[in-house]
Short mmCIF file of C-alpha atoms in Angstrom, two decimals:
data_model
loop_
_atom_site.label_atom_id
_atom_site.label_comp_id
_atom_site.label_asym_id
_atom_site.label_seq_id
_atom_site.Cartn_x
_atom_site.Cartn_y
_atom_site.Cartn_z
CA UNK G 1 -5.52 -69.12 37.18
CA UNK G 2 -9.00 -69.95 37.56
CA UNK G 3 -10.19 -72.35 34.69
CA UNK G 4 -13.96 -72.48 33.69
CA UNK G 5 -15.26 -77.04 34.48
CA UNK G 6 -17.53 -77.78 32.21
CA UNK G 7 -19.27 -81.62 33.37
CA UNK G 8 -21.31 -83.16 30.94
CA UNK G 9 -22.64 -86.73 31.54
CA UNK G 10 -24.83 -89.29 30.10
CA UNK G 11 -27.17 -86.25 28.92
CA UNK G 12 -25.22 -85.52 25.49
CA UNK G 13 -24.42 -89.18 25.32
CA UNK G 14 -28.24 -90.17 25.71
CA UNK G 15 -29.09 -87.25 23.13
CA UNK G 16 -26.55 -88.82 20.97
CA UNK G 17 -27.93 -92.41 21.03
CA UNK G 18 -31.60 -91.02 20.30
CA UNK G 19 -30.33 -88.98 16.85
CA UNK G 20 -28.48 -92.45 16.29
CA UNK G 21 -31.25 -94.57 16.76
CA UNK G 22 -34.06 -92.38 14.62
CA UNK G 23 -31.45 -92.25 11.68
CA UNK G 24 -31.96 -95.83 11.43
CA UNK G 25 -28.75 -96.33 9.73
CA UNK G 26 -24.72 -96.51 10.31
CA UNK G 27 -23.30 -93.45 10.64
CA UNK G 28 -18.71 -92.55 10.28
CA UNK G 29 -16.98 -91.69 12.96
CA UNK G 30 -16.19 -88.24 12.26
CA UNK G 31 -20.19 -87.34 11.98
CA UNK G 32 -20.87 -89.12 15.35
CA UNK G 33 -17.90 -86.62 16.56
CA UNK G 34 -19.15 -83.41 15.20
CA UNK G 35 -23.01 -84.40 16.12
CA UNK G 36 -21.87 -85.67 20.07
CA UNK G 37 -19.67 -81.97 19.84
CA UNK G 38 -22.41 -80.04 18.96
CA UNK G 39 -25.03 -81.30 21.44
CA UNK G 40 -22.19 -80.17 24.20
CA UNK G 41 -22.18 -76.88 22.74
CA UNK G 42 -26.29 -76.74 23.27
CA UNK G 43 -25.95 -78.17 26.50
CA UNK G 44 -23.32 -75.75 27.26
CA UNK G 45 -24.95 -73.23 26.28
CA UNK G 46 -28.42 -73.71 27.87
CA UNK G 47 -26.60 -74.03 30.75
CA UNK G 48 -24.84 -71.17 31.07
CA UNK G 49 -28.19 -68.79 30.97
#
């Protein structure tokens, strides 16, 4: 079976610091989660074109 790697690195983390950072205030865990999945997806996606 040939699986599909996708590596991600410090990009989507550093993209998710900045949007923390200009909110300016605390944020829950679960929208850190769905804002850190959907910069993967972007990245992902950008990526694949």
């Amino acid at each position: 079976m040939d699986a599909k790697m996708v590596t991600f690195g410090e990009t989507a983390m550093d993209k998710l610091l900045q949007w923390l950072r200009s909110s300016g205030e605390p944020k829950d865990i679960d929208e850190l989660l769905r804002q850190y999945l959907e910069l993967l997806s972007k990245l992902v996606m950008e990526e694949s074109q």
